[in-house]
Amino acid sequence: MDKKVGIIGLGIMGMPMARNLIKAGFEVTAYNRTPSKIEQLVTEGAVKAASPKEAAQKNPIIITMVSDTPDVESVILGENGIIEGIKPDSVVIDMSTISPQATRKIAERLKEKQAHMLDAPVSGGEGGAIAGTLSIMVGGDAAILERCRPVLAAMGKTITHIGANGMGQTTKLMNQILVAGNLNAVCEALVFAQKQGVDLNKAIEAVKGGAAGSWQLANLGPRMIKRDFQPGFMVDLLQKDLRLVMEGSDLNKIPLPATALIHQLFDSLEAAGDGKCGTQALVKVVERLAAVEVKQRD
Amino acid sequence: MDKKVGIIGLGIMGMPMARNLIKAGFEVTAYNRTPSKIEQLVTEGAVKAASPKEAAQKNPIIITMVSDTPDVESVILGENGIIEGIKPDSVVIDMSTISPQATRKIAERLKEKQAHMLDAPVSGGEGGAIAGTLSIMVGGDAAILERCRPVLAAMGKTITHIGANGMGQTTKLMNQILVAGNLNAVCEALVFAQKQGVDLNKAIEAVKGGAAGSWQLANLGPRMIKRDFQPGFMVDLLQKDLRLVMEGSDLNKIPLPATALIHQLFDSLEAAGDGKCGTQALVKVVERLAAVEVKQRD
């Protein structure tokens, strides 16, 4: 088992994931665009890398956890990127959510260096990253996944091999189609009931255990009623993911009528300046359409 | 406790509900438009009524379980209807799914006869009706519900008082907004993943426990993959309910962009002759848009 791991990207997700790797006994080499985050992690036991290239030179497994497709391309394929330092038979595990198409191209480039790639995007948000309970959807070679499983197990609870490179990312995007659709259904349902005088807490209790039930209803419905729009998962980040969904939809000719509509409803939320809110703030858009506000009845 | 109950409507739902009342020790008087269903239930211990009026004359509690708003209006307010036979302080429990507006009008008419009404629509489908595990959402006076609770408990597991007359029906329609939205999200998600080569069974396992999870995904996703379109809940019946949702949406000025769209996607399914299929057949509409079929990969 490789006890040395590099990690590129110490953001909301990457930082707690790195901490869980340290806790699990891995020797962690970290790089981040903003150096202060590295210094912080060094005080907790990590080793600093001056570049993704250096992290790749020193580690048989390198994790990337950055924002979007261009960021992953930059840290892997760019100047001083992983590809300049990676050794044969090493593995890059990209845990960001990015384009499945770009993922396959990056995997091809790494293959030219006799290196491997896993796409291993996660669900579970910041809470799951801190608790080490992320769900990890993996694309790439099954034997390479087995080699990397102890590393992934330090950060996640459910680790599922889906198929070849890109399949992890496609599954993550499938996840986001479900998240967006279920969330919007909660918004429309609560606004419909509110404007007709229903006590929403009672109504949620009555329906959540049956065919109408979802994680979004049980977890975010009550927050909407409390007007709690703190981010569990931020609107701007879901929109980034839905942009990847719509890109895949157009490229592969897979029309997604409701997902496209919901992506636009989120645009309206961003237009109102609520991009940094939690996704449950989508209810505000539906509320504005109906000139009513979801809340607890007296 | 009133051990005498009348029931009007012995369809897919009404018949097993009547059987559960008999099993629970109630003396059941039954009426149905098609008499053969009554004869069947008489062999199982029920008493035959010649009309809704007669059922109302003989029972302090009368349940209606028929198809749509006009059917409820007909058996309660029409010729030889419940209103012609009902005694003061008796209760009509309408367990059909109908218009909340019509419900309030019917309750007013019954009040003129010093009689009460509960709107008590159910979720759980035929399976729940047979098992006696329906979820029952109740609108009307709370004290009247308490009087009727033993009757409802013979048919359902969760009985929730939501508020005044109409609130049970509005909550049921809220339930159907969630059902339709979650179901369509499953269809779009699976078609998106299928066309890009994902093994759908693995993908469902990977995402169903998290933020993407729903009853619709866990229960109907696998049936779509198996091409099992047998009805748990029939497309035509969900469409009837969504028609009530859209009526309430227009009447109360509550725009529901995605629900309206999904109602139309179901219209396409009915146009193709699949109205008698289970609601999971909605995936066929999304499949046709993308020229691909959801199925198990080899």
PDB file of N, CA, C and O in Angstrom, chain B residues 148-208:
ATOM      1  N   CYS B 148     -63.549   9.551  13.642  1.00  0.00           N
ATOM      2  CA  CYS B 148     -63.428   8.637  12.502  1.00  0.00           C
ATOM      3  C   CYS B 148     -62.107   7.874  12.475  1.00  0.00           C
ATOM      4  O   CYS B 148     -61.896   7.021  11.613  1.00  0.00           O
ATOM      5  N   ARG B 149     -61.208   8.195  13.405  1.00  0.00           N
ATOM      6  CA  ARG B 149     -59.855   7.634  13.327  1.00  0.00           C
ATOM      7  C   ARG B 149     -59.826   6.098  13.295  1.00  0.00           C
ATOM      8  O   ARG B 149     -59.058   5.517  12.509  1.00  0.00           O
ATOM      9  N   PRO B 150     -60.654   5.416  14.093  1.00  0.00           N
ATOM     10  CA  PRO B 150     -60.615   3.939  14.033  1.00  0.00           C
ATOM     11  C   PRO B 150     -60.954   3.409  12.639  1.00  0.00           C
ATOM     12  O   PRO B 150     -60.409   2.384  12.219  1.00  0.00           O
ATOM     13  N   VAL B 151     -61.865   4.090  11.955  1.00  0.00           N
ATOM     14  CA  VAL B 151     -62.216   3.685  10.591  1.00  0.00           C
ATOM     15  C   VAL B 151     -61.011   3.857   9.673  1.00  0.00           C
ATOM     16  O   VAL B 151     -60.641   2.947   8.913  1.00  0.00           O
ATOM     17  N   LEU B 152     -60.381   5.024   9.741  1.00  0.00           N
ATOM     18  CA  LEU B 152     -59.218   5.294   8.884  1.00  0.00           C
ATOM     19  C   LEU B 152     -58.062   4.361   9.234  1.00  0.00           C
ATOM     20  O   LEU B 152     -57.326   3.905   8.352  1.00  0.00           O
ATOM     21  N   ALA B 153     -57.911   4.050  10.529  1.00  0.00           N
ATOM     22  CA  ALA B 153     -56.806   3.197  10.968  1.00  0.00           C
ATOM     23  C   ALA B 153     -56.920   1.777  10.425  1.00  0.00           C
ATOM     24  O   ALA B 153     -55.926   1.046  10.360  1.00  0.00           O
ATOM     25  N   ALA B 154     -58.132   1.387  10.026  1.00  0.00           N
ATOM     26  CA  ALA B 154     -58.317   0.050   9.431  1.00  0.00           C
ATOM     27  C   ALA B 154     -57.765   0.006   8.008  1.00  0.00           C
ATOM     28  O   ALA B 154     -57.529  -1.062   7.452  1.00  0.00           O
ATOM     29  N   MET B 155     -57.543   1.182   7.411  1.00  0.00           N
ATOM     30  CA  MET B 155     -57.096   1.249   6.005  1.00  0.00           C
ATOM     31  C   MET B 155     -55.702   1.839   5.829  1.00  0.00           C
ATOM     32  O   MET B 155     -55.053   1.598   4.816  1.00  0.00           O
ATOM     33  N   GLY B 156     -55.270   2.620   6.815  1.00  0.00           N
ATOM     34  CA  GLY B 156     -54.000   3.333   6.641  1.00  0.00           C
ATOM     35  C   GLY B 156     -53.109   3.261   7.852  1.00  0.00           C
ATOM     36  O   GLY B 156     -53.554   2.920   8.953  1.00  0.00           O
ATOM     37  N   LYS B 157     -51.833   3.580   7.643  1.00  0.00           N
ATOM     38  CA  LYS B 157     -50.847   3.516   8.721  1.00  0.00           C
ATOM     39  C   LYS B 157     -50.589   4.910   9.285  1.00  0.00           C
ATOM     40  O   LYS B 157     -50.573   5.107  10.489  1.00  0.00           O
ATOM     41  N   THR B 158     -50.361   5.875   8.389  1.00  0.00           N
ATOM     42  CA  THR B 158     -50.077   7.245   8.810  1.00  0.00           C
ATOM     43  C   THR B 158     -51.299   8.106   8.532  1.00  0.00           C
ATOM     44  O   THR B 158     -51.737   8.213   7.384  1.00  0.00           O
ATOM     45  N   ILE B 159     -51.866   8.688   9.560  1.00  0.00           N
ATOM     46  CA  ILE B 159     -53.056   9.529   9.411  1.00  0.00           C
ATOM     47  C   ILE B 159     -52.690  10.907   9.946  1.00  0.00           C
ATOM     48  O   ILE B 159     -52.434  11.069  11.134  1.00  0.00           O
ATOM     49  N   THR B 160     -52.615  11.900   9.054  1.00  0.00           N
ATOM     50  CA  THR B 160     -52.149  13.223   9.465  1.00  0.00           C
ATOM     51  C   THR B 160     -53.239  14.266   9.259  1.00  0.00           C
ATOM     52  O   THR B 160     -53.755  14.431   8.156  1.00  0.00           O
ATOM     53  N   HIS B 161     -53.595  14.957  10.351  1.00  0.00           N
ATOM     54  CA  HIS B 161     -54.528  16.077  10.213  1.00  0.00           C
ATOM     55  C   HIS B 161     -53.748  17.301   9.758  1.00  0.00           C
ATOM     56  O   HIS B 161     -52.831  17.754  10.442  1.00  0.00           O
ATOM     57  N   ILE B 162     -54.123  17.837   8.587  1.00  0.00           N
ATOM     58  CA  ILE B 162     -53.374  18.963   8.013  1.00  0.00           C
ATOM     59  C   ILE B 162     -54.029  20.291   8.369  1.00  0.00           C
ATOM     60  O   ILE B 162     -53.344  21.252   8.735  1.00  0.00           O
ATOM     61  N   GLY B 163     -55.365  20.364   8.280  1.00  0.00           N
ATOM     62  CA  GLY B 163     -56.056  21.628   8.556  1.00  0.00           C
ATOM     63  C   GLY B 163     -57.512  21.521   8.168  1.00  0.00           C
ATOM     64  O   GLY B 163     -58.095  20.436   8.250  1.00  0.00           O
ATOM     65  N   ALA B 164     -58.088  22.645   7.745  1.00  0.00           N
ATOM     66  CA  ALA B 164     -59.516  22.714   7.429  1.00  0.00           C
ATOM     67  C   ALA B 164     -59.835  21.951   6.143  1.00  0.00           C
ATOM     68  O   ALA B 164     -58.941  21.456   5.452  1.00  0.00           O
ATOM     69  N   ASN B 165     -61.119  21.875   5.797  1.00  0.00           N
ATOM     70  CA  ASN B 165     -61.533  21.173   4.582  1.00  0.00           C
ATOM     71  C   ASN B 165     -60.799  21.708   3.352  1.00  0.00           C
ATOM     72  O   ASN B 165     -60.657  22.922   3.174  1.00  0.00           O
ATOM     73  N   GLY B 166     -60.329  20.792   2.543  1.00  0.00           N
ATOM     74  CA  GLY B 166     -59.567  21.133   1.344  1.00  0.00           C
ATOM     75  C   GLY B 166     -58.072  20.936   1.539  1.00  0.00           C
ATOM     76  O   GLY B 166     -57.334  20.695   0.578  1.00  0.00           O
ATOM     77  N   MET B 167     -57.612  21.032   2.800  1.00  0.00           N
ATOM     78  CA  MET B 167     -56.166  20.947   3.070  1.00  0.00           C
ATOM     79  C   MET B 167     -55.628  19.536   2.841  1.00  0.00           C
ATOM     80  O   MET B 167     -54.465  19.367   2.471  1.00  0.00           O
ATOM     81  N   GLY B 168     -56.464  18.530   3.083  1.00  0.00           N
ATOM     82  CA  GLY B 168     -56.060  17.152   2.763  1.00  0.00           C
ATOM     83  C   GLY B 168     -55.813  17.025   1.270  1.00  0.00           C
ATOM     84  O   GLY B 168     -54.782  16.497   0.831  1.00  0.00           O
ATOM     85  N   GLN B 169     -56.769  17.527   0.483  1.00  0.00           N
ATOM     86  CA  GLN B 169     -56.636  17.444  -0.978  1.00  0.00           C
ATOM     87  C   GLN B 169     -55.429  18.250  -1.479  1.00  0.00           C
ATOM     88  O   GLN B 169     -54.694  17.793  -2.365  1.00  0.00           O
ATOM     89  N   THR B 170     -55.230  19.442  -0.932  1.00  0.00           N
ATOM     90  CA  THR B 170     -54.094  20.262  -1.385  1.00  0.00           C
ATOM     91  C   THR B 170     -52.773  19.563  -1.070  1.00  0.00           C
ATOM     92  O   THR B 170     -51.836  19.589  -1.877  1.00  0.00           O
ATOM     93  N   THR B 171     -52.718  18.903   0.097  1.00  0.00           N
ATOM     94  CA  THR B 171     -51.503  18.169   0.461  1.00  0.00           C
ATOM     95  C   THR B 171     -51.291  16.981  -0.480  1.00  0.00           C
ATOM     96  O   THR B 171     -50.161  16.677  -0.874  1.00  0.00           O
ATOM     97  N   LYS B 172     -52.391  16.307  -0.849  1.00  0.00           N
ATOM     98  CA  LYS B 172     -52.263  15.210  -1.818  1.00  0.00           C
ATOM     99  C   LYS B 172     -51.728  15.731  -3.155  1.00  0.00           C
ATOM    100  O   LYS B 172     -50.872  15.095  -3.788  1.00  0.00           O
ATOM    101  N   LEU B 173     -52.191  16.891  -3.579  1.00  0.00           N
ATOM    102  CA  LEU B 173     -51.695  17.442  -4.849  1.00  0.00           C
ATOM    103  C   LEU B 173     -50.228  17.852  -4.720  1.00  0.00           C
ATOM    104  O   LEU B 173     -49.432  17.654  -5.642  1.00  0.00           O
ATOM    105  N   MET B 174     -49.846  18.388  -3.564  1.00  0.00           N
ATOM    106  CA  MET B 174     -48.433  18.655  -3.288  1.00  0.00           C
ATOM    107  C   MET B 174     -47.632  17.364  -3.413  1.00  0.00           C
ATOM    108  O   MET B 174     -46.536  17.350  -4.007  1.00  0.00           O
ATOM    109  N   ASN B 175     -48.165  16.283  -2.860  1.00  0.00           N
ATOM    110  CA  ASN B 175     -47.535  14.958  -2.975  1.00  0.00           C
ATOM    111  C   ASN B 175     -47.307  14.600  -4.447  1.00  0.00           C
ATOM    112  O   ASN B 175     -46.232  14.119  -4.838  1.00  0.00           O
ATOM    113  N   GLN B 176     -48.302  14.870  -5.286  1.00  0.00           N
ATOM    114  CA  GLN B 176     -48.193  14.482  -6.700  1.00  0.00           C
ATOM    115  C   GLN B 176     -47.205  15.372  -7.462  1.00  0.00           C
ATOM    116  O   GLN B 176     -46.579  14.913  -8.428  1.00  0.00           O
ATOM    117  N   ILE B 177     -47.071  16.640  -7.063  1.00  0.00           N
ATOM    118  CA  ILE B 177     -46.040  17.505  -7.655  1.00  0.00           C
ATOM    119  C   ILE B 177     -44.664  16.894  -7.393  1.00  0.00           C
ATOM    120  O   ILE B 177     -43.809  16.826  -8.285  1.00  0.00           O
ATOM    121  N   LEU B 178     -44.468  16.418  -6.157  1.00  0.00           N
ATOM    122  CA  LEU B 178     -43.190  15.793  -5.785  1.00  0.00           C
ATOM    123  C   LEU B 178     -42.979  14.491  -6.550  1.00  0.00           C
ATOM    124  O   LEU B 178     -41.891  14.240  -7.092  1.00  0.00           O
ATOM    125  N   VAL B 179     -44.013  13.671  -6.621  1.00  0.00           N
ATOM    126  CA  VAL B 179     -43.922  12.401  -7.346  1.00  0.00           C
ATOM    127  C   VAL B 179     -43.520  12.651  -8.805  1.00  0.00           C
ATOM    128  O   VAL B 179     -42.586  12.031  -9.329  1.00  0.00           O
ATOM    129  N   ALA B 180     -44.212  13.582  -9.458  1.00  0.00           N
ATOM    130  CA  ALA B 180     -43.957  13.838 -10.880  1.00  0.00           C
ATOM    131  C   ALA B 180     -42.555  14.422 -11.090  1.00  0.00           C
ATOM    132  O   ALA B 180     -41.833  14.000 -11.998  1.00  0.00           O
ATOM    133  N   GLY B 181     -42.165  15.358 -10.241  1.00  0.00           N
ATOM    134  CA  GLY B 181     -40.848  15.991 -10.384  1.00  0.00           C
ATOM    135  C   GLY B 181     -39.713  15.012 -10.133  1.00  0.00           C
ATOM    136  O   GLY B 181     -38.732  14.969 -10.893  1.00  0.00           O
ATOM    137  N   ASN B 182     -39.854  14.212  -9.071  1.00  0.00           N
ATOM    138  CA  ASN B 182     -38.807  13.234  -8.759  1.00  0.00           C
ATOM    139  C   ASN B 182     -38.719  12.162  -9.850  1.00  0.00           C
ATOM    140  O   ASN B 182     -37.627  11.722 -10.220  1.00  0.00           O
ATOM    141  N   LEU B 183     -39.878  11.739 -10.336  1.00  0.00           N
ATOM    142  CA  LEU B 183     -39.907  10.700 -11.365  1.00  0.00           C
ATOM    143  C   LEU B 183     -39.265  11.200 -12.660  1.00  0.00           C
ATOM    144  O   LEU B 183     -38.446  10.505 -13.268  1.00  0.00           O
ATOM    145  N   ASN B 184     -39.613  12.414 -13.069  1.00  0.00           N
ATOM    146  CA  ASN B 184     -39.025  12.936 -14.298  1.00  0.00           C
ATOM    147  C   ASN B 184     -37.511  13.098 -14.156  1.00  0.00           C
ATOM    148  O   ASN B 184     -36.765  12.862 -15.111  1.00  0.00           O
ATOM    149  N   ALA B 185     -37.062  13.500 -12.973  1.00  0.00           N
ATOM    150  CA  ALA B 185     -35.615  13.618 -12.742  1.00  0.00           C
ATOM    151  C   ALA B 185     -34.939  12.259 -12.931  1.00  0.00           C
ATOM    152  O   ALA B 185     -33.848  12.174 -13.515  1.00  0.00           O
ATOM    153  N   VAL B 186     -35.578  11.186 -12.467  1.00  0.00           N
ATOM    154  CA  VAL B 186     -35.027   9.836 -12.670  1.00  0.00           C
ATOM    155  C   VAL B 186     -34.926   9.537 -14.173  1.00  0.00           C
ATOM    156  O   VAL B 186     -33.903   9.037 -14.654  1.00  0.00           O
ATOM    157  N   CYS B 187     -35.978   9.864 -14.907  1.00  0.00           N
ATOM    158  CA  CYS B 187     -35.976   9.594 -16.358  1.00  0.00           C
ATOM    159  C   CYS B 187     -34.843  10.344 -17.052  1.00  0.00           C
ATOM    160  O   CYS B 187     -34.086   9.752 -17.830  1.00  0.00           O
ATOM    161  N   GLU B 188     -34.717  11.638 -16.769  1.00  0.00           N
ATOM    162  CA  GLU B 188     -33.676  12.432 -17.437  1.00  0.00           C
ATOM    163  C   GLU B 188     -32.284  11.951 -17.017  1.00  0.00           C
ATOM    164  O   GLU B 188     -31.369  11.855 -17.845  1.00  0.00           O
ATOM    165  N   ALA B 189     -32.125  11.625 -15.744  1.00  0.00           N
ATOM    166  CA  ALA B 189     -30.822  11.178 -15.245  1.00  0.00           C
ATOM    167  C   ALA B 189     -30.409   9.852 -15.894  1.00  0.00           C
ATOM    168  O   ALA B 189     -29.266   9.690 -16.327  1.00  0.00           O
ATOM    169  N   LEU B 190     -31.347   8.905 -15.978  1.00  0.00           N
ATOM    170  CA  LEU B 190     -30.985   7.586 -16.515  1.00  0.00           C
ATOM    171  C   LEU B 190     -30.715   7.654 -18.020  1.00  0.00           C
ATOM    172  O   LEU B 190     -29.793   7.000 -18.517  1.00  0.00           O
ATOM    173  N   VAL B 191     -31.505   8.434 -18.740  1.00  0.00           N
ATOM    174  CA  VAL B 191     -31.275   8.561 -20.183  1.00  0.00           C
ATOM    175  C   VAL B 191     -29.920   9.239 -20.444  1.00  0.00           C
ATOM    176  O   VAL B 191     -29.154   8.807 -21.314  1.00  0.00           O
ATOM    177  N   PHE B 192     -29.620  10.270 -19.655  1.00  0.00           N
ATOM    178  CA  PHE B 192     -28.334  10.971 -19.765  1.00  0.00           C
ATOM    179  C   PHE B 192     -27.169   9.999 -19.562  1.00  0.00           C
ATOM    180  O   PHE B 192     -26.193   9.999 -20.326  1.00  0.00           O
ATOM    181  N   ALA B 193     -27.275   9.174 -18.548  1.00  0.00           N
ATOM    182  CA  ALA B 193     -26.187   8.248 -18.224  1.00  0.00           C
ATOM    183  C   ALA B 193     -26.115   7.096 -19.233  1.00  0.00           C
ATOM    184  O   ALA B 193     -25.029   6.699 -19.673  1.00  0.00           O
ATOM    185  N   GLN B 194     -27.284   6.582 -19.607  1.00  0.00           N
ATOM    186  CA  GLN B 194     -27.318   5.456 -20.548  1.00  0.00           C
ATOM    187  C   GLN B 194     -26.629   5.805 -21.867  1.00  0.00           C
ATOM    188  O   GLN B 194     -25.804   5.042 -22.376  1.00  0.00           O
ATOM    189  N   LYS B 195     -26.973   6.968 -22.413  1.00  0.00           N
ATOM    190  CA  LYS B 195     -26.450   7.296 -23.744  1.00  0.00           C
ATOM    191  C   LYS B 195     -24.935   7.509 -23.712  1.00  0.00           C
ATOM    192  O   LYS B 195     -24.280   7.453 -24.745  1.00  0.00           O
ATOM    193  N   GLN B 196     -24.384   7.741 -22.513  1.00  0.00           N
ATOM    194  CA  GLN B 196     -22.939   7.917 -22.398  1.00  0.00           C
ATOM    195  C   GLN B 196     -22.260   6.658 -21.865  1.00  0.00           C
ATOM    196  O   GLN B 196     -21.086   6.709 -21.471  1.00  0.00           O
ATOM    197  N   GLY B 197     -23.000   5.548 -21.845  1.00  0.00           N
ATOM    198  CA  GLY B 197     -22.354   4.267 -21.577  1.00  0.00           C
ATOM    199  C   GLY B 197     -22.255   3.837 -20.131  1.00  0.00           C
ATOM    200  O   GLY B 197     -21.553   2.881 -19.814  1.00  0.00           O
ATOM    201  N   VAL B 198     -22.959   4.502 -19.241  1.00  0.00           N
ATOM    202  CA  VAL B 198     -22.884   4.150 -17.818  1.00  0.00           C
ATOM    203  C   VAL B 198     -23.702   2.883 -17.530  1.00  0.00           C
ATOM    204  O   VAL B 198     -24.778   2.693 -18.086  1.00  0.00           O
ATOM    205  N   ASP B 199     -23.189   2.025 -16.652  1.00  0.00           N
ATOM    206  CA  ASP B 199     -23.940   0.887 -16.135  1.00  0.00           C
ATOM    207  C   ASP B 199     -24.927   1.436 -15.101  1.00  0.00           C
ATOM    208  O   ASP B 199     -24.543   1.825 -14.003  1.00  0.00           O
ATOM    209  N   LEU B 200     -26.225   1.439 -15.460  1.00  0.00           N
ATOM    210  CA  LEU B 200     -27.208   2.162 -14.647  1.00  0.00           C
ATOM    211  C   LEU B 200     -27.433   1.541 -13.281  1.00  0.00           C
ATOM    212  O   LEU B 200     -27.676   2.259 -12.309  1.00  0.00           O
ATOM    213  N   ASN B 201     -27.378   0.220 -13.195  1.00  0.00           N
ATOM    214  CA  ASN B 201     -27.571  -0.396 -11.876  1.00  0.00           C
ATOM    215  C   ASN B 201     -26.472   0.034 -10.911  1.00  0.00           C
ATOM    216  O   ASN B 201     -26.744   0.365  -9.751  1.00  0.00           O
ATOM    217  N   LYS B 202     -25.226   0.055 -11.402  1.00  0.00           N
ATOM    218  CA  LYS B 202     -24.121   0.513 -10.538  1.00  0.00           C
ATOM    219  C   LYS B 202     -24.303   1.982 -10.162  1.00  0.00           C
ATOM    220  O   LYS B 202     -24.062   2.382  -9.028  1.00  0.00           O
ATOM    221  N   ALA B 203     -24.719   2.777 -11.159  1.00  0.00           N
ATOM    222  CA  ALA B 203     -24.870   4.214 -10.906  1.00  0.00           C
ATOM    223  C   ALA B 203     -25.974   4.480  -9.886  1.00  0.00           C
ATOM    224  O   ALA B 203     -25.809   5.304  -8.982  1.00  0.00           O
ATOM    225  N   ILE B 204     -27.099   3.771 -10.003  1.00  0.00           N
ATOM    226  CA  ILE B 204     -28.188   3.959  -9.035  1.00  0.00           C
ATOM    227  C   ILE B 204     -27.703   3.592  -7.637  1.00  0.00           C
ATOM    228  O   ILE B 204     -27.933   4.319  -6.663  1.00  0.00           O
ATOM    229  N   GLU B 205     -26.980   2.463  -7.527  1.00  0.00           N
ATOM    230  CA  GLU B 205     -26.455   2.075  -6.215  1.00  0.00           C
ATOM    231  C   GLU B 205     -25.540   3.153  -5.638  1.00  0.00           C
ATOM    232  O   GLU B 205     -25.564   3.431  -4.441  1.00  0.00           O
ATOM    233  N   ALA B 206     -24.753   3.771  -6.531  1.00  0.00           N
ATOM    234  CA  ALA B 206     -23.768   4.766  -6.064  1.00  0.00           C
ATOM    235  C   ALA B 206     -24.427   6.046  -5.564  1.00  0.00           C
ATOM    236  O   ALA B 206     -23.912   6.689  -4.655  1.00  0.00           O
ATOM    237  N   VAL B 207     -25.564   6.418  -6.136  1.00  0.00           N
ATOM    238  CA  VAL B 207     -26.135   7.736  -5.799  1.00  0.00           C
ATOM    239  C   VAL B 207     -27.379   7.692  -4.913  1.00  0.00           C
ATOM    240  O   VAL B 207     -27.731   8.708  -4.298  1.00  0.00           O
ATOM    241  N   LYS B 208     -28.039   6.542  -4.809  1.00  0.00           N
ATOM    242  CA  LYS B 208     -29.373   6.557  -4.199  1.00  0.00           C
ATOM    243  C   LYS B 208     -29.384   6.848  -2.702  1.00  0.00           C
ATOM    244  O   LYS B 208     -30.405   7.280  -2.172  1.00  0.00           O
TER     245      LYS B 208
END
